Coordinates of N, CA and C in Angstrom, one line a residue:
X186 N 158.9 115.0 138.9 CA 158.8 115.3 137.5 C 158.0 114.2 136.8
X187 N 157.3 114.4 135.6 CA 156.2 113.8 135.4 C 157.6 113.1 133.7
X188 N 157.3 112.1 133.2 CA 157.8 111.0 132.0 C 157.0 110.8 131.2
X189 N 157.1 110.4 130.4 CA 156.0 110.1 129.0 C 156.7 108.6 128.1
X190 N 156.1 107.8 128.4 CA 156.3 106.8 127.5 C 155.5 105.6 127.2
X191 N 155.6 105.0 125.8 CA 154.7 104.1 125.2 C 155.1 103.2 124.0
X192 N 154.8 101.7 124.2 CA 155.1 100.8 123.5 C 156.0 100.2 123.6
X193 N 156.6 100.1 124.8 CA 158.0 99.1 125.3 C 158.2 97.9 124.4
X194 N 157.1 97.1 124.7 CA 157.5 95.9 123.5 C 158.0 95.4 124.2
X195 N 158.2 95.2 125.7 CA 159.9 94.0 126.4 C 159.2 93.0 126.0
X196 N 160.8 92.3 125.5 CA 160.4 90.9 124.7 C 160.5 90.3 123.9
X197 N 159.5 91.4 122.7 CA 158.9 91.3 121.6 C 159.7 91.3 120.6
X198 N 160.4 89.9 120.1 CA 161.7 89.7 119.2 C 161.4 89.9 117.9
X199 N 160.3 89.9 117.6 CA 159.4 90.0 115.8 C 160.3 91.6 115.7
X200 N 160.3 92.6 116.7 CA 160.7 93.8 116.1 C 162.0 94.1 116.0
X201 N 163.1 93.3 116.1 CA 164.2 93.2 116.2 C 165.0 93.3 114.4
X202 N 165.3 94.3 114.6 CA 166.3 94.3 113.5 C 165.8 96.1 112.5
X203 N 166.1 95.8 111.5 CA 165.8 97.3 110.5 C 164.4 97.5 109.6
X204 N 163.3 97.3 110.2 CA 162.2 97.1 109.9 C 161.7 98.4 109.6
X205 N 160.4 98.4 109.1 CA 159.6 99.9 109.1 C 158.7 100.1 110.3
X206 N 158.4 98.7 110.7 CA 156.8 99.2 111.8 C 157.5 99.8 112.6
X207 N 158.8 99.4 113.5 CA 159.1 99.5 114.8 C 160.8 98.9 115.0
X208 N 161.3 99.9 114.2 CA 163.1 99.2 113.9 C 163.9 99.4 115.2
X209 N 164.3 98.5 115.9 CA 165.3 98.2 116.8 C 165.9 97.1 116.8
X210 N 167.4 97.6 116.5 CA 168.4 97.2 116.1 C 169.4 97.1 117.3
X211 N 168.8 95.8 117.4 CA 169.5 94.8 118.8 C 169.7 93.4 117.9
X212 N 170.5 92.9 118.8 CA 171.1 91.7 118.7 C 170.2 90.2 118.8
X213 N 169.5 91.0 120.2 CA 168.8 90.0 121.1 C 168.0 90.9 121.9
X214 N 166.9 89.9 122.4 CA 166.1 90.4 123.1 C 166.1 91.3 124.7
X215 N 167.3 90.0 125.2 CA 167.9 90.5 126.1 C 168.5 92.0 126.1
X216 N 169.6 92.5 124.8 CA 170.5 93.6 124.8 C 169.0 95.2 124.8
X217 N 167.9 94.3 123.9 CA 166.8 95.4 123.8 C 166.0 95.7 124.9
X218 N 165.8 94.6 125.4 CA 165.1 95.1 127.1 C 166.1 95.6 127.8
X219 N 167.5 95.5 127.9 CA 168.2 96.3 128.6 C 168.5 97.8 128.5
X220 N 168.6 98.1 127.2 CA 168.7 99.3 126.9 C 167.4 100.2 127.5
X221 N 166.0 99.6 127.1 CA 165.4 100.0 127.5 C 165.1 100.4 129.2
X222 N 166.1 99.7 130.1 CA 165.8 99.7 131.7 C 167.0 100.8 131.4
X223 N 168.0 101.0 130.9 CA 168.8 101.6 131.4 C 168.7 103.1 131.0
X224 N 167.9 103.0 129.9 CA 167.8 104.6 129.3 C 166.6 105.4 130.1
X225 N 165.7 104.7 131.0 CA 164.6 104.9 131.6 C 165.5 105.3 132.8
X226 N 166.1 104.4 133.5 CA 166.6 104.7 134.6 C 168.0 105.9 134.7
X227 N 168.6 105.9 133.6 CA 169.0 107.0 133.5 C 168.4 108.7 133.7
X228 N 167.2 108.5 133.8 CA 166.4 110.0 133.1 C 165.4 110.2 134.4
X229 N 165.3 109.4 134.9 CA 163.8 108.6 135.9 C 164.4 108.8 137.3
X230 N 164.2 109.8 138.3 CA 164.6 109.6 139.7 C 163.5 108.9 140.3
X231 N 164.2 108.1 140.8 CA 163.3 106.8 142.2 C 162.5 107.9 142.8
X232 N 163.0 108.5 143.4 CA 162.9 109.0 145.0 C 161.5 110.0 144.6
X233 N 161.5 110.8 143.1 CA 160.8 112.0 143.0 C 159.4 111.9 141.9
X234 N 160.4 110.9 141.1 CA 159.6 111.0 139.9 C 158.4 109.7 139.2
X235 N 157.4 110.1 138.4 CA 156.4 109.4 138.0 C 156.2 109.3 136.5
X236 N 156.0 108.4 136.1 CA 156.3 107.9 134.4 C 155.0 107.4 134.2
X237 N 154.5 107.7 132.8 CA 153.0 107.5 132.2 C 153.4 106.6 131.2
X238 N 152.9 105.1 131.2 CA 153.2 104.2 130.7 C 152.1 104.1 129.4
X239 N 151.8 104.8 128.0 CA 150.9 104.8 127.4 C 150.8 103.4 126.7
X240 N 150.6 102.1 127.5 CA 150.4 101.0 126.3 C 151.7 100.2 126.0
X241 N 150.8 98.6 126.0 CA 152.1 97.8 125.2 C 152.7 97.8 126.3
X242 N 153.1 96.9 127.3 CA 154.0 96.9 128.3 C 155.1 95.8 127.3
X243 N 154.7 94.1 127.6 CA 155.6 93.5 126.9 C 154.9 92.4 126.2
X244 N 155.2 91.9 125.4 CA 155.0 90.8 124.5 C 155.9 89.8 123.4
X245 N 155.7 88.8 123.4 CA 156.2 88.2 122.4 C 155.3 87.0 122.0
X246 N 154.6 87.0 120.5 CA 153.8 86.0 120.4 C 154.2 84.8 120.1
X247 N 155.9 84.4 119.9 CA 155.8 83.0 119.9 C 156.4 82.8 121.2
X248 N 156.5 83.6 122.2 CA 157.2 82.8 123.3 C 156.5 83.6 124.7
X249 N 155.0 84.0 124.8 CA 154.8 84.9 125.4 C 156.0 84.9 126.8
X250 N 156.1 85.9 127.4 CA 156.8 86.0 129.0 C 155.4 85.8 129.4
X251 N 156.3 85.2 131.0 CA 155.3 85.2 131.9 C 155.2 86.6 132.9
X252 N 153.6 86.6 133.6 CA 153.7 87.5 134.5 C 155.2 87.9 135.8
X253 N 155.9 87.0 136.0 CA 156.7 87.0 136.9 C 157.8 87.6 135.9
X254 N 158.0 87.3 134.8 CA 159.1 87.7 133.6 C 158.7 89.4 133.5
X255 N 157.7 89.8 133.4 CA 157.4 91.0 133.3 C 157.7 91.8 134.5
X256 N 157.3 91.7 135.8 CA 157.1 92.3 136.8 C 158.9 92.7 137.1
X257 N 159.3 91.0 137.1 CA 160.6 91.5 137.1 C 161.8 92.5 136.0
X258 N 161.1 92.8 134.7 CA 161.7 94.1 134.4 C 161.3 95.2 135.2
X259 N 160.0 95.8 135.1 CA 158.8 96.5 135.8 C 159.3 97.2 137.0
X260 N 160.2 95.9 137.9 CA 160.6 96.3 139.5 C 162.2 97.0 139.1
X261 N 162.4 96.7 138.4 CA 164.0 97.4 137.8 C 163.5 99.1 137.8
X262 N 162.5 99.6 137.2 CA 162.3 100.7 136.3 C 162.2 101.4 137.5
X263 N 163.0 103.1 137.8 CA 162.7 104.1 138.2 C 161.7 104.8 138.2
X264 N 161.1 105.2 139.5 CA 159.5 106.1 140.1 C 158.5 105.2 140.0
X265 N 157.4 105.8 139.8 CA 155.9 105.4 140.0 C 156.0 105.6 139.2
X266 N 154.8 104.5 138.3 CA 154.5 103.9 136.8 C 153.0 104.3 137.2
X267 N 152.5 104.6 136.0 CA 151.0 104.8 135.4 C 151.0 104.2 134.4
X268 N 150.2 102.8 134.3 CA 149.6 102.0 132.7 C 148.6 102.2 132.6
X269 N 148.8 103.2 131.5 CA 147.1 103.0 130.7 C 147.3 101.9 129.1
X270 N 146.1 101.2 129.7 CA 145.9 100.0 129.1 C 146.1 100.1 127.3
X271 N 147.0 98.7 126.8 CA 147.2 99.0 125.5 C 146.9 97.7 124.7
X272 N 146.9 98.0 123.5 CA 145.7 96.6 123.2 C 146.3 95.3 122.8
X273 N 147.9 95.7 123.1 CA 148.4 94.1 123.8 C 148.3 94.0 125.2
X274 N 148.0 94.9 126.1 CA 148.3 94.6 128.2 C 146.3 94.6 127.9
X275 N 146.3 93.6 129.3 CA 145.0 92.8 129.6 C 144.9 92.9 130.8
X276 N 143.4 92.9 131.5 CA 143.6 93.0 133.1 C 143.9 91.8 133.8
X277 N 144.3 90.7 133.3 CA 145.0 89.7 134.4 C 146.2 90.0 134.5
X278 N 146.9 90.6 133.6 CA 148.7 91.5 133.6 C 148.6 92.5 134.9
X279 N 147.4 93.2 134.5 CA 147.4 94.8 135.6 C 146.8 93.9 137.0
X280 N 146.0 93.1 137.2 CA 145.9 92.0 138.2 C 146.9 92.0 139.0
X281 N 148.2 91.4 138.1 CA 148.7 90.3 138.6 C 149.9 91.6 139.6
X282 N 150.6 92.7 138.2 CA 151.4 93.4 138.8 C 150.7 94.0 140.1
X283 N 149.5 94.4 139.9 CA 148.8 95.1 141.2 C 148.8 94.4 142.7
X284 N 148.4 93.4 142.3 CA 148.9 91.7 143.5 C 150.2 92.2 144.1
X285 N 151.1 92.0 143.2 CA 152.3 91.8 143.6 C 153.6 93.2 143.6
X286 N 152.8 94.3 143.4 CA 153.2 95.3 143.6 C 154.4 95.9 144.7
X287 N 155.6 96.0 144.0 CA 156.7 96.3 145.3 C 156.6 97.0 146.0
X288 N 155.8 98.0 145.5 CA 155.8 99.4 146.4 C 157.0 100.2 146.2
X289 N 156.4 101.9 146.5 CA 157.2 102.8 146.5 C 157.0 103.7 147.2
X290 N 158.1 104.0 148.1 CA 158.0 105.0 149.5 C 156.6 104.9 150.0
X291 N 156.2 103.7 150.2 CA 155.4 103.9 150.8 C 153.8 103.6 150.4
X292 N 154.1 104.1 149.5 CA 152.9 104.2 148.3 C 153.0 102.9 146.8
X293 N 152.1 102.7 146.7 CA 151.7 101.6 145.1 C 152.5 102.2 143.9
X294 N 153.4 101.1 143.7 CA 154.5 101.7 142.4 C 153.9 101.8 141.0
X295 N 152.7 100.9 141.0 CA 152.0 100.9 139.6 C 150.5 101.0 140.0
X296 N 150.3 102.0 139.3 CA 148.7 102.7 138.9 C 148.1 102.1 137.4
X297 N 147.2 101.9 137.6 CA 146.1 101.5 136.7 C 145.1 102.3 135.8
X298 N 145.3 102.4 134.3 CA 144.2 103.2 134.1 C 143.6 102.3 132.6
X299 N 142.4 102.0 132.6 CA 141.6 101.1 131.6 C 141.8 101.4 130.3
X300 N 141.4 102.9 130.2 CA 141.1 103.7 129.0 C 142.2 104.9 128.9
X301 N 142.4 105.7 129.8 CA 143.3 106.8 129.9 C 143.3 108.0 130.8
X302 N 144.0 108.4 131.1 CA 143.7 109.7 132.1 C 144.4 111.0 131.5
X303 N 144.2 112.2 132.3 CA 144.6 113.5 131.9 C 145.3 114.1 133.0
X304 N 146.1 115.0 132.4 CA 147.0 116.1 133.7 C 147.2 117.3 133.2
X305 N 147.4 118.4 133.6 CA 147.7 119.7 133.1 C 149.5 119.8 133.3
X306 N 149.5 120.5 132.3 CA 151.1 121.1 132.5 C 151.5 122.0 131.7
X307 N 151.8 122.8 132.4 CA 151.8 124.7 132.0 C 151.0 124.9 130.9
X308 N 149.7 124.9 131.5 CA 148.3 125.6 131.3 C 147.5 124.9 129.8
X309 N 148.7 123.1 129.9 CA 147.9 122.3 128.5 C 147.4 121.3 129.0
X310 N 146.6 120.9 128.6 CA 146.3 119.6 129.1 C 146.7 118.4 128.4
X311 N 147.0 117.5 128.8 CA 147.7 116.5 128.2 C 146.8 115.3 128.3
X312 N 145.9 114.7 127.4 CA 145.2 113.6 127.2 C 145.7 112.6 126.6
X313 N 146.1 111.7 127.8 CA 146.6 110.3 127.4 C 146.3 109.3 127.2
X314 N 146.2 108.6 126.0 CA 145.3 107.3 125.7 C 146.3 106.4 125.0
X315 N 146.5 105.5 124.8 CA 147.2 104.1 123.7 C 147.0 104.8 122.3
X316 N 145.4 104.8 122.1 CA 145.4 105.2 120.5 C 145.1 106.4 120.5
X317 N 145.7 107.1 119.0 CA 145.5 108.5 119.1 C 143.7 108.7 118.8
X318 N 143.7 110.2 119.2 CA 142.5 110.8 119.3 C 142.1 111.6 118.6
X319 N 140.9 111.8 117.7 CA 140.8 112.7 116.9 C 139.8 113.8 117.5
X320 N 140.8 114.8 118.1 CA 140.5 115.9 119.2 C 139.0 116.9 118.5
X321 N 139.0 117.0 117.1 CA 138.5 118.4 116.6 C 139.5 119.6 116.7
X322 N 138.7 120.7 117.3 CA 139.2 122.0 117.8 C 139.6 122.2 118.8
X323 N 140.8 122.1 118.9 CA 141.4 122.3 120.4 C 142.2 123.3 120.6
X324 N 142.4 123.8 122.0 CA 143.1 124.8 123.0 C 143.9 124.2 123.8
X325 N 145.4 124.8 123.5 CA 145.8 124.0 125.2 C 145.8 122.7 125.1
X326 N 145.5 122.2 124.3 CA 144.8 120.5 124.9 C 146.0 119.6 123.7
X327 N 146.6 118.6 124.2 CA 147.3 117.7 123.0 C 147.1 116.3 123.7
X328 N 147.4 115.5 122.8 CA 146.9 114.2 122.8 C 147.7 113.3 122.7
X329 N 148.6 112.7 124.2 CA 149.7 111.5 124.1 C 149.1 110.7 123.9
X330 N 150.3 109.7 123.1 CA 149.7 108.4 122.6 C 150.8 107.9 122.1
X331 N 150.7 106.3 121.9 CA 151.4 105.1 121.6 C 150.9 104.4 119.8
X332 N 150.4 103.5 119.9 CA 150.3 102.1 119.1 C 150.8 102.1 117.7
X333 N 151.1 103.6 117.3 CA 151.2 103.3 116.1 C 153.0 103.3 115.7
X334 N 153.8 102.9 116.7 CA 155.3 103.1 116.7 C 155.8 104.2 115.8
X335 N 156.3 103.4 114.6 CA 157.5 104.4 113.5 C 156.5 105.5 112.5
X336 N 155.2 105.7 113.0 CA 153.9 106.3 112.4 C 154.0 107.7 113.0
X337 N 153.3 108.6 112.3 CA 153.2 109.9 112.7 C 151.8 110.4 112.3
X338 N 150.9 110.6 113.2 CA 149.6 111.1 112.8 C 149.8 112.6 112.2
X339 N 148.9 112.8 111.2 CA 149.0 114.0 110.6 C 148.2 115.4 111.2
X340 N 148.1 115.4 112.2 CA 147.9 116.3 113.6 C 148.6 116.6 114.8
X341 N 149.2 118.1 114.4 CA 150.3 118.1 115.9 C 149.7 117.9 117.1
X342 N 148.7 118.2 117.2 CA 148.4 118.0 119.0 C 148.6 116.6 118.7
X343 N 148.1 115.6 118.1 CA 148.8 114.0 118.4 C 150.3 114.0 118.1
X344 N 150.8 113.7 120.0 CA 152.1 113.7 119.7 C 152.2 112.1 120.1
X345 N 153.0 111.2 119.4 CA 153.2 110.1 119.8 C 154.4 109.7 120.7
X346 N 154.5 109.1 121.9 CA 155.3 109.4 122.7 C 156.0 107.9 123.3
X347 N 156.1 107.0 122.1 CA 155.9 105.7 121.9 C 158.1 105.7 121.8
X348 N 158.2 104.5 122.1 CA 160.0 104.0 121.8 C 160.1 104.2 120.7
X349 N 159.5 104.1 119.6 CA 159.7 104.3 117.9 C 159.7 105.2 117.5
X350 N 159.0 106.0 118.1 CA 158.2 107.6 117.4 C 158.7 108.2 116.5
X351 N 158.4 108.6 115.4 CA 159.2 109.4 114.5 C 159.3 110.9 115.0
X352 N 158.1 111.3 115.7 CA 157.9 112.9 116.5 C 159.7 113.1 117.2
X353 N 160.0 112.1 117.8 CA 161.8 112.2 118.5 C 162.4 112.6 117.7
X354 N 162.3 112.1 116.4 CA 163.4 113.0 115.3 C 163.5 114.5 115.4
X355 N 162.0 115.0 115.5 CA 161.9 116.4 115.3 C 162.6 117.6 115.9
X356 N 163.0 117.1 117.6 CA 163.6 117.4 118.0 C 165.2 117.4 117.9
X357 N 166.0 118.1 117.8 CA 167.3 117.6 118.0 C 168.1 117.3 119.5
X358 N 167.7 118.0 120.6 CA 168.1 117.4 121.7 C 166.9 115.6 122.1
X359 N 165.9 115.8 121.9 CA 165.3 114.6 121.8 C 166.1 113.3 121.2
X360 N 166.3 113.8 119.9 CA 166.6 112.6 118.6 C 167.9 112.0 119.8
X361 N 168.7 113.2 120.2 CA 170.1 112.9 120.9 C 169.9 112.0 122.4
X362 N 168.8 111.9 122.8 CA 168.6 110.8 123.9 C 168.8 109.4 123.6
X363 N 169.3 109.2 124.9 CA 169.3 106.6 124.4 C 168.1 106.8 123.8
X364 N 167.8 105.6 123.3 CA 166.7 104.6 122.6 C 166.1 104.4 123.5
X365 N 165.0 104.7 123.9 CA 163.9 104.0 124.6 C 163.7 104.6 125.8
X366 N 164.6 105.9 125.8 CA 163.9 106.9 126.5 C 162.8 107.8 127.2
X367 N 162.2 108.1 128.2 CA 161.1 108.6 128.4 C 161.2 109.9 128.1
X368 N 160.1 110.5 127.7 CA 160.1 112.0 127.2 C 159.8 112.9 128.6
X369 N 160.3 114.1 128.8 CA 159.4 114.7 130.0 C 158.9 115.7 129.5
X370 N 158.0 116.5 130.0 CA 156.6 117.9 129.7 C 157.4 118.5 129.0
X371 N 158.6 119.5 129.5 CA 159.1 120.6 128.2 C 159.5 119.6 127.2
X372 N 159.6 118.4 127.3 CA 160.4 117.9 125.8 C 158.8 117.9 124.8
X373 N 157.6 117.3 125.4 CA 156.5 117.3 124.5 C 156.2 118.6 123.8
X374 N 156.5 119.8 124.9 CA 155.8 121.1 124.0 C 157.1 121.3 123.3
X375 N 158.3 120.9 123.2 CA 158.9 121.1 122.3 C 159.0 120.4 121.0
X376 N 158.0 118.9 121.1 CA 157.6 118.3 120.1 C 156.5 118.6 119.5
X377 N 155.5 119.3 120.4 CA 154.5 120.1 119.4 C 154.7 121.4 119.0
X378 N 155.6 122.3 119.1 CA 156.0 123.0 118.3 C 156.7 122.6 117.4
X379 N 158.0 121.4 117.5 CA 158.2 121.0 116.3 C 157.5 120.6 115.2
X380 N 156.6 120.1 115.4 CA 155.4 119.2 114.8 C 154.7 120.3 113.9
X381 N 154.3 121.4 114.7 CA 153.6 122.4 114.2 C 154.5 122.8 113.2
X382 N 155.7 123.0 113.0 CA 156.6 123.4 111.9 C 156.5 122.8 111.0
X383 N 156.8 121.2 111.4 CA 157.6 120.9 110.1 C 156.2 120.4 109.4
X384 N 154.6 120.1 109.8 CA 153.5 119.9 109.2 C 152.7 121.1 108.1
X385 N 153.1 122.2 109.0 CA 153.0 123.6 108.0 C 154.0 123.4 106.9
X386 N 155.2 123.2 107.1 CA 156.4 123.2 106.2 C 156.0 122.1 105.1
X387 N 155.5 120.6 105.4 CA 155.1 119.7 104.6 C 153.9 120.3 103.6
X388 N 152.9 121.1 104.3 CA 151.8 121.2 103.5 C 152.6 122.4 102.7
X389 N 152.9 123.0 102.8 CA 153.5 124.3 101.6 C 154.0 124.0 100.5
X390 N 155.6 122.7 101.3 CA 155.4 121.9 99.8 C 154.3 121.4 99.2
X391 N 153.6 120.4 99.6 CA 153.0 120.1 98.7 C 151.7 120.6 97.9
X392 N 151.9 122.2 98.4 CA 151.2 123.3 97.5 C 151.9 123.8 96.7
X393 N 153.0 123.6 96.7 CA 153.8 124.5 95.6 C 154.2 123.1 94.4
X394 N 153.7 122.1 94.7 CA 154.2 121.3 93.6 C 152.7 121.1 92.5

């Protein structure tokens, strides 16, 4: 089964507390990168499954982690990982994990992608990049994406599929997952139908005022 997630932040103590950009309400850094391994690995089978990592692996600008600080959350996390590059991760990070890569069954536990890649799933295509994309006219086609955390682009096909996301609310079995969660395929088309709602719903009000 395929996962969806973006903007981990491991680390990144600036976001710590009841903020607007990106509120997570941890104690400590430690308690927030944990939650994060454990809500992933809750959801995430080793053996079967693959997680699309949109961006932002980890950071912290007054105390960067080191590459070995990273990897070692990284090797915790359940299935095969796919990073597409986010405009805090750099390719001496994707280097270094690729180097040092644990392996899985057999096969490379982390995949690399510069810019973004695509997959189909029940007959949509799913265009994955860090920053959202301004599609035009689309079919079938929506657009995961990260960077902008507690933000919500004003286009359902941009669903944001980031640890912050406001789109999680929309859902009610979503909103009810841990924190830092990965999303999987039917949870996204059930966030673009939510999206589709509650955007129609927004614009009516604010035609009727």
């Amino acid at each position: 089964m395929n996962y969806f997630i973006a903007d981990t932040h491991f680390f990144h103590a600036d976001l710590l507390g009841n903020n607007q950009f990106a509120p997570r309400l941890f104690d400590s850094v430690a308690a927030m990168n944990q939650a994060m391994i454990n809500a992933w690995n809750a959801r995430v089978d080793d053996d079967n499954d693959r997680v699309y990592h949109l961006g932002d692996i980890a950071m912290n600008p007054k105390a960067m982690p080191t590459e070995a600080d990273v990897l070692a959350i990284l090797s915790q996390l359940h299935g095969q990982i796919d990073f597409i590059k986010g405009n805090h991760d750099y390719q001496a990070r994707f280097k270094f994990l690729h180097k040092n890569d644990p392996g899985w069954h057999g096969q490379p536990k982390f995949l690399f992608h510069s810019v973004g890649t695509i997959i189909k799933d029940d007959h949509t295509q799913f265009i994955m990049t860090h920053y959202p994309m301004m599609l035009g006219i689309t079919k079938q086609t929506l657009n995961l994406h990260g960077h902008i955390h507690h933000s919500m682009m004003p286009i359902a096909e941009d669903i944001n599929v980031g640890v912050d996301a406001p789109e999680r609310e929309l859902v009610p079995a979503v909103a009810a997952l841990p924190w830092g969660s990965p999303l999987s395929a039917s949870e996204i088309h059930a966030l673009f139908t939510a999206k589709q709602a509650f955007l129609k719903a927004h614009a009516n009000g604010s035609d009727d005022n």
